[in-house]
Coordinates of C-alpha atoms and ligand atoms in Angstrom, one line a residue:
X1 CA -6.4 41.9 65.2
X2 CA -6.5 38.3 64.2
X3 CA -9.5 37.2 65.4
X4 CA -10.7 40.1 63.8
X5 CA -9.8 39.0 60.6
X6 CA -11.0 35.4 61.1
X7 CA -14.1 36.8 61.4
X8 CA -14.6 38.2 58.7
X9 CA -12.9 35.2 56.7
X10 CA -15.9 33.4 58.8
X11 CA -18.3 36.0 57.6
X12 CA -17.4 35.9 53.8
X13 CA -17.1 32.1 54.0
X14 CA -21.5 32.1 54.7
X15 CA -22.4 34.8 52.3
X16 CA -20.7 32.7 49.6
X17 CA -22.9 29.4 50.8
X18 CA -25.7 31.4 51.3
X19 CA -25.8 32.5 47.6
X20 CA -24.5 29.0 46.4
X21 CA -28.0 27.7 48.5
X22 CA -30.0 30.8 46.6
X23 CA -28.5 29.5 43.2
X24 CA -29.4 26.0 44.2
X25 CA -32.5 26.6 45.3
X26 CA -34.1 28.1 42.5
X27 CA -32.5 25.4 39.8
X28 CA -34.2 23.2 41.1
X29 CA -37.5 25.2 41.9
X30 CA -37.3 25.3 38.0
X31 CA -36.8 21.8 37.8
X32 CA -40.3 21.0 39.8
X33 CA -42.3 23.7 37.8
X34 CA -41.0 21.9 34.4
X35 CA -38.5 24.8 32.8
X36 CA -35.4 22.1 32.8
X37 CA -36.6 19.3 31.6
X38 CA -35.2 17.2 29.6
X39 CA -35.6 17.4 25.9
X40 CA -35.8 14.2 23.6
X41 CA -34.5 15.4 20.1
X42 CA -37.2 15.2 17.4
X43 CA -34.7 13.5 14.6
X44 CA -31.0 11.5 15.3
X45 CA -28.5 13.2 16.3
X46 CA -26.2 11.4 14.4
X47 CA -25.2 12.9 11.3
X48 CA -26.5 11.5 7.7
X49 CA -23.9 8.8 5.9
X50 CA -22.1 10.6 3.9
X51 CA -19.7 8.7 1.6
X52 CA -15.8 10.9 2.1
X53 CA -15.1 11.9 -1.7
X54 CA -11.2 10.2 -1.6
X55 CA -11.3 7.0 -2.3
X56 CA -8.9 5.0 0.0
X57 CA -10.8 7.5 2.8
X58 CA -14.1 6.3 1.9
X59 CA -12.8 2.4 1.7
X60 CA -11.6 3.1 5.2
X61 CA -14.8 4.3 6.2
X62 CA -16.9 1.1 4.8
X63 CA -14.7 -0.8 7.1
X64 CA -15.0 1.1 10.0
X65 CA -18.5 0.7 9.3
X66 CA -18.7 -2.7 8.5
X67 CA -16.5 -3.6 12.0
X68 CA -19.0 -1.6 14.1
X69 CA -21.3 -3.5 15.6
X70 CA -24.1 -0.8 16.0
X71 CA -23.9 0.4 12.4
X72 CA -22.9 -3.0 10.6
X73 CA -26.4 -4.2 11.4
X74 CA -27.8 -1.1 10.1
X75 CA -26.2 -1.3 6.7
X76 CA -26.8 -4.8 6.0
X77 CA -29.0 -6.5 3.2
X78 CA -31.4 -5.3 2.1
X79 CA -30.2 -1.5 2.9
X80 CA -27.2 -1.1 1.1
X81 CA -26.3 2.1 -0.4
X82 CA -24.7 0.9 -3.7
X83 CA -21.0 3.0 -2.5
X84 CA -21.1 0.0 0.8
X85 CA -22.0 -2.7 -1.5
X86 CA -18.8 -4.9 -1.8
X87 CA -20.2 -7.8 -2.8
X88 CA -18.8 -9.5 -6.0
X89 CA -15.3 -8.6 -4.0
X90 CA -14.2 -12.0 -3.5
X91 CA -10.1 -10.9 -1.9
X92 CA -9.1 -14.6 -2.7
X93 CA -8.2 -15.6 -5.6
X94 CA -8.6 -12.3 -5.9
X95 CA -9.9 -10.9 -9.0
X96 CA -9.6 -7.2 -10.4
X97 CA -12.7 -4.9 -9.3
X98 CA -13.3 -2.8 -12.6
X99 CA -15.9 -0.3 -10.4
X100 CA -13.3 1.8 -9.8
X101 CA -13.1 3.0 -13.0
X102 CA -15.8 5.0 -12.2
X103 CA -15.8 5.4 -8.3
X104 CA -12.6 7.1 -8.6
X105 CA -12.7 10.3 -10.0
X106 CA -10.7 11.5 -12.5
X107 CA -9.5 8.1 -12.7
X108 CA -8.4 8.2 -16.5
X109 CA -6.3 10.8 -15.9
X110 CA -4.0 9.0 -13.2
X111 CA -0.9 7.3 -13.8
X112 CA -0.5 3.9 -14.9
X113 CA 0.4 2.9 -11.2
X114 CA -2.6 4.6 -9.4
X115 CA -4.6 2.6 -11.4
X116 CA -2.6 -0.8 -10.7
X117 CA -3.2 0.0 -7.0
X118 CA -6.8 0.6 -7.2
X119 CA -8.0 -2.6 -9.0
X120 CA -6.2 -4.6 -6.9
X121 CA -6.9 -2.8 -3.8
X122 CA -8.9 -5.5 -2.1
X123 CA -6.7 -8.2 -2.9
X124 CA -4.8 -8.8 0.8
X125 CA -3.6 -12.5 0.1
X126 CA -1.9 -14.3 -3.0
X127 CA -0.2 -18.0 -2.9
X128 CA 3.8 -17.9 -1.1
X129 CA 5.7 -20.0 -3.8
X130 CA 9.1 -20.2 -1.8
X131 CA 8.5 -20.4 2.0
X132 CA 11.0 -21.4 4.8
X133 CA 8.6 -23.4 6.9
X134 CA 11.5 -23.9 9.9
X135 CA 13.2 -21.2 10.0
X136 CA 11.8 -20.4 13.3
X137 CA 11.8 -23.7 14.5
X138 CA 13.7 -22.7 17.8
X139 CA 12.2 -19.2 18.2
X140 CA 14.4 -16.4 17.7
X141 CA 15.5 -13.4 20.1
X142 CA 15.4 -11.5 16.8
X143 CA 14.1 -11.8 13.9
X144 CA 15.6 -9.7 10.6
X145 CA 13.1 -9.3 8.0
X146 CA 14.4 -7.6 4.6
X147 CA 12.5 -6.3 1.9
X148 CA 14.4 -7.3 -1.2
X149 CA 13.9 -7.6 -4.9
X150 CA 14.5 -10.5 -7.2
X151 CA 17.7 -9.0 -8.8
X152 CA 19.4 -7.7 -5.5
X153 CA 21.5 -10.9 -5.3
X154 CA 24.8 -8.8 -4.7
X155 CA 22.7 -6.6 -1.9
X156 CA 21.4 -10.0 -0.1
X157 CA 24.7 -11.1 0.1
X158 CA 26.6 -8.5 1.7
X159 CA 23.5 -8.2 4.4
X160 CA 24.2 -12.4 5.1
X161 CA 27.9 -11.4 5.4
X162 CA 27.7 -8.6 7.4
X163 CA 24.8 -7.0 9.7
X164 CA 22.4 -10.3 9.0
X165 CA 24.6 -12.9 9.4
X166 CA 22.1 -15.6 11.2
X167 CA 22.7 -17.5 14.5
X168 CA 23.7 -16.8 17.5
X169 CA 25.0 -13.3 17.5
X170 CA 26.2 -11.5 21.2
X171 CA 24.7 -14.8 22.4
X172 CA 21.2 -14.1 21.1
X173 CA 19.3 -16.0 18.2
X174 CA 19.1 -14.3 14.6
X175 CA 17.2 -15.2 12.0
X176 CA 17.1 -13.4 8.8
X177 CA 14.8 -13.9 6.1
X178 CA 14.1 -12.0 2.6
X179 CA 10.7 -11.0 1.4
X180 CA 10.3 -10.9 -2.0
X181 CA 7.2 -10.4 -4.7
X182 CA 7.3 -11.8 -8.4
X183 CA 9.8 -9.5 -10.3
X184 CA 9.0 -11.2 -13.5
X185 CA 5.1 -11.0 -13.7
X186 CA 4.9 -8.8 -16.8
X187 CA 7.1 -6.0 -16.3
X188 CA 10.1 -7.1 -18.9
X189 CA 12.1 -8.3 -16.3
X190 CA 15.0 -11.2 -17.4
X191 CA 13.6 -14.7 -15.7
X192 CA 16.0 -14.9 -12.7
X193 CA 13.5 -17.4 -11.2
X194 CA 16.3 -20.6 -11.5
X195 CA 18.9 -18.3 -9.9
X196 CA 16.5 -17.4 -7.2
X197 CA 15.7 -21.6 -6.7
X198 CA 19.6 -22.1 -6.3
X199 CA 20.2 -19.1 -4.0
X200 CA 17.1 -19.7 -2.0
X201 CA 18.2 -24.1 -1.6
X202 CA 21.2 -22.5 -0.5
X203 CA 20.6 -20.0 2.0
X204 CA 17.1 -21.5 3.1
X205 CA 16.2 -17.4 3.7
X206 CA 13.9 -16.2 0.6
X207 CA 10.3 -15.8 0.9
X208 CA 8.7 -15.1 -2.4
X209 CA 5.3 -14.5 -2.9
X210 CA 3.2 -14.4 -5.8
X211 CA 2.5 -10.8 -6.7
X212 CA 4.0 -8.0 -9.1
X213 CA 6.9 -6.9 -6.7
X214 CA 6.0 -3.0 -7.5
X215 CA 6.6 0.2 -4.6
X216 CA 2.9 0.7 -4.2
X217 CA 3.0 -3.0 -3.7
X218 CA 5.0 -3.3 -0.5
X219 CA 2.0 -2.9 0.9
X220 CA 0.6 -5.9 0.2
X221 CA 4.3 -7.4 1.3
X222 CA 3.9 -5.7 4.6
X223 CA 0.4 -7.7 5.0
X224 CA 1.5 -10.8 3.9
X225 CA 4.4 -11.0 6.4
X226 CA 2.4 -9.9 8.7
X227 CA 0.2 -12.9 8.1
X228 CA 3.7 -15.3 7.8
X229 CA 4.9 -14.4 11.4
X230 CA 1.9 -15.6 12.8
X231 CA 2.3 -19.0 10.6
X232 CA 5.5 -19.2 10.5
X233 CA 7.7 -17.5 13.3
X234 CA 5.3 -16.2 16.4
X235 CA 7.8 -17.0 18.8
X236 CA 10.2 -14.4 17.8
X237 CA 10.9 -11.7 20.3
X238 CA 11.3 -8.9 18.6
X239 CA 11.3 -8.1 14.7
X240 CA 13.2 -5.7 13.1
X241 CA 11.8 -4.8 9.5
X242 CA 14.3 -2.8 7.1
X243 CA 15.0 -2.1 3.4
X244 CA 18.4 -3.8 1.5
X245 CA 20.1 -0.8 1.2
X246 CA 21.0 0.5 5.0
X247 CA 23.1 -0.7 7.1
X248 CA 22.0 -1.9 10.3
X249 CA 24.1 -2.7 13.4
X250 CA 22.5 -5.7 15.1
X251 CA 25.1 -5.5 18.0
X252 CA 23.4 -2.1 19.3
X253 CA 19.9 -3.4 18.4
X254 CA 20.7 -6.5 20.8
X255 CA 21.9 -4.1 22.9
X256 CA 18.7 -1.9 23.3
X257 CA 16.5 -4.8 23.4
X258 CA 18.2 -6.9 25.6
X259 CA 18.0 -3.7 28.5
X260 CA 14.2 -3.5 27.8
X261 CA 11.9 -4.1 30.9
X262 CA 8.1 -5.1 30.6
X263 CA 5.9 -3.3 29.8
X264 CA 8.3 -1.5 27.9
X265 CA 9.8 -4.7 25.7
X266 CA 6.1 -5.9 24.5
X267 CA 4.7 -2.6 23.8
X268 CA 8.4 -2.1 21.6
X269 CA 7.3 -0.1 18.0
X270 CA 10.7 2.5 17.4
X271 CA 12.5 3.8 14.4
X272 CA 12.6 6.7 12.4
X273 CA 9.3 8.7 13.3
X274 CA 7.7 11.0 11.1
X275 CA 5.3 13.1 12.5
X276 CA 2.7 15.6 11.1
X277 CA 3.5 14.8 7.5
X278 CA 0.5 14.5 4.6
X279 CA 0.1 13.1 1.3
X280 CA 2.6 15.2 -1.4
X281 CA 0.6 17.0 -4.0
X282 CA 3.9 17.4 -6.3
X283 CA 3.4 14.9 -9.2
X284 CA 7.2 15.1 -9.8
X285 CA 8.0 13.1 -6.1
X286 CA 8.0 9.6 -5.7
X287 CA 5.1 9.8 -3.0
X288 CA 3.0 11.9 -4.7
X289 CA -0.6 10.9 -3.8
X290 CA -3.8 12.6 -5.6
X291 CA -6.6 14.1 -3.8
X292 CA -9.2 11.5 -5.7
X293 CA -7.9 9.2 -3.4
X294 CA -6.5 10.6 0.0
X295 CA -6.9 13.6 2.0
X296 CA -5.6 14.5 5.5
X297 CA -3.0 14.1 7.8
X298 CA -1.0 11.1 7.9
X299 CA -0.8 9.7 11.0
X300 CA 3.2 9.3 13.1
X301 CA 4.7 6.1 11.4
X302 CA 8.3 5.0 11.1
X303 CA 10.1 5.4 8.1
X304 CA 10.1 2.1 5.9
X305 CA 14.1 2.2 5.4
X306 CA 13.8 0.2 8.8
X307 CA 12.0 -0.2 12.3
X308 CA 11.8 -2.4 15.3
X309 CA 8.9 -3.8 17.1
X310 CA 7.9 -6.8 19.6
X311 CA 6.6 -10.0 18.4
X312 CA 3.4 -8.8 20.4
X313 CA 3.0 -6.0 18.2
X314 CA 3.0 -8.2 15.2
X315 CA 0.5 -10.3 16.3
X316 CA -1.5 -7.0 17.3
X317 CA -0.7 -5.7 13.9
X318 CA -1.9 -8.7 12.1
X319 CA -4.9 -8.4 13.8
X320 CA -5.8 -5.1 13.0
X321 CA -4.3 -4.8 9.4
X322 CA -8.2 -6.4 8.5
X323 CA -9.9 -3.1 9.9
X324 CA -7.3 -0.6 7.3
X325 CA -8.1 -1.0 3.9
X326 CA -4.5 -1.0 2.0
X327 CA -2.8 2.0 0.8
X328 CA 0.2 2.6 -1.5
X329 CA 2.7 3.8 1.0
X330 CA 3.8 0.9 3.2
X331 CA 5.1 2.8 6.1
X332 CA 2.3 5.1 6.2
X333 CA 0.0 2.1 6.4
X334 CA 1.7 0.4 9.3
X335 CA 1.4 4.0 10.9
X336 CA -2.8 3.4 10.5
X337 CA -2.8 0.4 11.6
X338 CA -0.9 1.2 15.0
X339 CA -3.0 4.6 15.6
X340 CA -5.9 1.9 15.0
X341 CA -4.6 0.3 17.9
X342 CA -4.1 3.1 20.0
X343 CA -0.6 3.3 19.4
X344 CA 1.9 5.4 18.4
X345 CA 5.7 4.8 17.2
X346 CA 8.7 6.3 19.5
X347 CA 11.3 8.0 17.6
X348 CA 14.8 6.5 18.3
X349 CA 18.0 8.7 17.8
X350 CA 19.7 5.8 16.2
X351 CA 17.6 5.3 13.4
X352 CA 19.0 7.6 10.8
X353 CA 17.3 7.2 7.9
X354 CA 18.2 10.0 5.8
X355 CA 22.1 9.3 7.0
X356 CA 24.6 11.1 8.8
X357 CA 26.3 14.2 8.3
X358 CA 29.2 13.3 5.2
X359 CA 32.2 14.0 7.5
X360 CA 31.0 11.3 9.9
X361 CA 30.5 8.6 7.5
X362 CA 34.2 7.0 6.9
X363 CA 34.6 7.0 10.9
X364 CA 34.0 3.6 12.4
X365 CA 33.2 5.2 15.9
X366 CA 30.1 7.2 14.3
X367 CA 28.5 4.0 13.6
X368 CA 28.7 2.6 17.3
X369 CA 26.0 3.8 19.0
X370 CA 23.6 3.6 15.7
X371 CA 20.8 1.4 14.9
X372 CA 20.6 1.9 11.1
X373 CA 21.8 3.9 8.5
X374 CA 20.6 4.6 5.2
X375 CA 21.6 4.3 2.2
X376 CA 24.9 2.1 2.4
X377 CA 26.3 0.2 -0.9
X378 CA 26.9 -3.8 -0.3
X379 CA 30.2 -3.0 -0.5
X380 CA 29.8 -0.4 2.3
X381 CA 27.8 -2.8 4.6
X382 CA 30.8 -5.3 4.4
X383 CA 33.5 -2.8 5.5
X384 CA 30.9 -1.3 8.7
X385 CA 30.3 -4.4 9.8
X386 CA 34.3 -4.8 10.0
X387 CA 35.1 -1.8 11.8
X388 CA 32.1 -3.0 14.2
X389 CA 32.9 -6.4 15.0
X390 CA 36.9 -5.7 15.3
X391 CA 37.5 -6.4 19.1
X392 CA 40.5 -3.5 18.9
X393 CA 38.2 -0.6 17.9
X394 CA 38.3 1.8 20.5
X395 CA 35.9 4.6 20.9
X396 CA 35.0 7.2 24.0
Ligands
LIG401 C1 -30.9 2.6 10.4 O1 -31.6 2.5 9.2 C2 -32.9 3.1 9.2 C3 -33.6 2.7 7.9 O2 -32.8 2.9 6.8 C4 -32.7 4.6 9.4 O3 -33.9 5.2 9.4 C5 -31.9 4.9 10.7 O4 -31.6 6.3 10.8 C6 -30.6 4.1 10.6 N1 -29.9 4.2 11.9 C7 -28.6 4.5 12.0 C8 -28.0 4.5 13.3 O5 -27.9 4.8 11.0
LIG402 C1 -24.7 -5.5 -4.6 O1 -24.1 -5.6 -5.9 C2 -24.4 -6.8 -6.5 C3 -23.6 -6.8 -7.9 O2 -22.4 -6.0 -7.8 C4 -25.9 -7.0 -6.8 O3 -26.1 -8.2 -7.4 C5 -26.6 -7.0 -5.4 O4 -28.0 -7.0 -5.6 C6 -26.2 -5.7 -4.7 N1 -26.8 -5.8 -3.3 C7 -27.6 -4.8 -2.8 C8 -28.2 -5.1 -1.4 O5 -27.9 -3.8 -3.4
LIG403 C1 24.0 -16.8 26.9 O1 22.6 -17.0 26.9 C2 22.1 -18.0 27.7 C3 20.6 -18.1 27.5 O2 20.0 -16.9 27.2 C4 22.6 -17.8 29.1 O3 22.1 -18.9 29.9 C5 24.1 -17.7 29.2 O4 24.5 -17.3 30.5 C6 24.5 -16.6 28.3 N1 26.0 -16.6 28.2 C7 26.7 -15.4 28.3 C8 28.2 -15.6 28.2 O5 26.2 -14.3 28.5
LIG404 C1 5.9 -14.9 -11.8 O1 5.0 -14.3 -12.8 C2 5.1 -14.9 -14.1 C3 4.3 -14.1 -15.0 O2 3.0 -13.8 -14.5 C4 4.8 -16.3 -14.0 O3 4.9 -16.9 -15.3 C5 5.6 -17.1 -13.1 O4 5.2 -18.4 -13.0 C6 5.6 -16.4 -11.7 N1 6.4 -17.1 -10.8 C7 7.8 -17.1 -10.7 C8 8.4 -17.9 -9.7 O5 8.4 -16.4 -11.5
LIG405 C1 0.1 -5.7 -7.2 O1 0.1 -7.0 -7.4 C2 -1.0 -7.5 -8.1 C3 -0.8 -9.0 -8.2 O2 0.3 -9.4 -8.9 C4 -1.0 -6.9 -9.5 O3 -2.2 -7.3 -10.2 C5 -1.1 -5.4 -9.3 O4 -1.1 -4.7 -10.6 C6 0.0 -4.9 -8.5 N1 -0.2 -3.5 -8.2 C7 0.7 -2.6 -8.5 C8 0.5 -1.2 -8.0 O5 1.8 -2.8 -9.0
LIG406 C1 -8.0 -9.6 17.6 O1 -9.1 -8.8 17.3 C2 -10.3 -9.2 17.8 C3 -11.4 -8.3 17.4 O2 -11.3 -7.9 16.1 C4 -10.2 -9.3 19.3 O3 -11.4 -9.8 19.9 C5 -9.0 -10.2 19.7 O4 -8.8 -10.2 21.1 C6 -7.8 -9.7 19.0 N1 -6.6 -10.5 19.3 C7 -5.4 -10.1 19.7 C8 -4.4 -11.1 19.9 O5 -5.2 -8.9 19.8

């Protein structure tokens, strides 16, 4: 019976060769008498240039071009279509590109701040008027870097007093520093520049730069301390990035980091991810974005109420941030420039930045295992950080 069956196994086994030599066989018979060869396309098979109709999409697309080495050559002098012609676009000292007006459609129609954004959407770099040259002078384990505003004195405070206190925390090195615009450049703001001088002498923690300190403007903040790490602090370890209204608990962070292996530790970009989100169409919401100037996906970023990342990465960011032109949501940018790199942020369970349930908040044990909350008062911060850093609190 079984050898019966083996064959036939055997037998089916030679029919299928024989038909697989048949099939062969006469491919290649076709090859010699000429009915496969290969065909040379009469035109490229690349399609035409087409400028995208959004305007941060096609400002993204003249750098893609212009940092391809194939095409750059291509669309140099004297071939220029006139939508790739930047010159006249000096970025430093960077002054306001008026073509917009009419590249942009419907560009009369947008609000005041669209059109803010788009002049100076080119400008990457304006002069730091309070720096803190060694700060970093021994390199940091972790580095605390908050956005801030001019007026948030009380908010500034409470984060030095509580979750930013500098030094040597859980015997690791902190350093905290402040990133702040100019709150004062035209916007009817009261002159708190003398106030700022005194707290900054006294703290040795704000970094001001010169530019209109505006929300489509942390952009260019992003960018710019992107550019100051690599001056200023590129030994740090790791860099957490976070708004000055959450509440961040450094012990867990130091924690988490501090049980990273390679490659793990340098590849480190986690927070708060947001994936398959878009542009919001609804004029009434703070992100609202028109279709004049961006459509499709976004890509996965970290929500800018705070993140974490390796020093590595910030050099890697700064690197690529030249190759994305700038766009008016700062977390959303940092999300193109990582997928520009191939990468994507890891969503962490402790970053909770649209809070906690209510009935958890006034419970010092709900904050334990957390990495940030959002929003918390300055008063709030102060009385978390307590609860945190007293020895007798006792959780399971
Ligand atoms: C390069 O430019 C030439 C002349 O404008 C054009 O014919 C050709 O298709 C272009 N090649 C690419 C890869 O775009
Ligand atoms: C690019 O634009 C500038 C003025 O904006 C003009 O002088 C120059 O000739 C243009 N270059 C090309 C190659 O068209
Ligand atoms: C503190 O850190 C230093 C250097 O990182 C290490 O040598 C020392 O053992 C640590 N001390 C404690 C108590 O963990
Ligand atoms: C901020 O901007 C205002 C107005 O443009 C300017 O007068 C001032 O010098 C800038 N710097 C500071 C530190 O306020
Ligand atoms: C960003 O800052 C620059 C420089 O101060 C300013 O000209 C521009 O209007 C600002 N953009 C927005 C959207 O506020
Ligand atoms: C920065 O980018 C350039 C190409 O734009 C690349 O050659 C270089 O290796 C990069 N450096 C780092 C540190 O990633």
């Amino acid at each position: 019976m079984a050898r019966r069956r083996l064959k036939l196994v055997v037998m089916v086994i030679m029919m299928v060769n024989f038909f697989i030599f048949i099939i062969i066989s006469r491919h290649s018979s076709q090859d010699k008498n000429g009915l496969n060869k290969i065909r040379t396309p009469s035109k490229p098979f690349w399609a035409k240039l087409v400028p995208k109709s959004a305007y941060c999409n096609r400002q993204q697309q003249i750098l893609d071009l212009q940092n391809n080495p194939v095409l750059a050559a291509n669309y140099s002098a004297p071939y220029v279509p006139d939508w790739l012609n930047d010159t006249g676009l000096s970025s430093y000292p960077c002054q306001p590109n008026f073509k917009v007006t009419t590249q942009v459609k419907e560009y009369n129609s947008l609000p005041v701040r669209f059109k803010d954004f788009l002049i100076f959407m080119h400008c990457r770099s304006y002069p730091i008027m309070v720096d803190q040259p060694d700060v970093c002078k021994e390199p940091p384990f972790l580095l605390l870097a908050v956005k801030s505003l001019a007026p948030h004195f009380d908010r500034r405070q409470a984060i030095r007093q509580s979750w930013g206190r500098a030094g040597l925390v859980a015997n690791r090195t902190v350093v905290t520093v402040f990133l702040l615009g100019n709150a004062t450049a035209g916007d009817h703001h009261p002159d708190l520049s003398g106030m700022l001088r005194y707290e900054s002498v006294h703290h040795r923690d704000i970094i001001q730069w010169d530019y209109r300190d505006s929300f489509f403007n942390l952009t260019v903040k992003e960018v710019l301390f992107l550019e100051w790490i690599q001056t200023r602090c590129a030994g740090a370890r790791f860099v957490f990035k976070g708004d000055d209204d959450v509440f961040v608990n450094t012990f867990r962070i130091l924690d988490f980091l501090g049980g990273l292996s390679e490659p793990k530790a340098r590849d480190l970009f986690v927070g708060d991810v947001i994936t398959n989100a878009g542009p919001h169409r609804d004029k009434k919401v703070k992100y609202f974005i028109p279709e004049s100037m961006y459509v499709g996906a976004y890509p996965p970023y970290a929500g800018g109420g705070g993140y974490l990342y390796s020093g590595d990465i910030a050099t890697r960011l700064h690197n690529v941030s030249r190759q994305v032109a700038l766009y008016p949501i700062d977390d959303v940018y940092t999300g193109m420039c990582l997928r520009k790199l191939g990468l994507a942020p890891e969503k962490h369970k402790g970053f909770r930045t649209f809070n906690i349930e209510e009935k958890y908040r006034s419970n010092p044990c709900a904050y334990k295992s957390l990495m940030l909350v959002h929003p918390r008062t300055p008063q709030e911060m102060i009385q978390i950080w307590a609860w945190l850093s007293n020895p007798d609190l006792k959780c399971q």
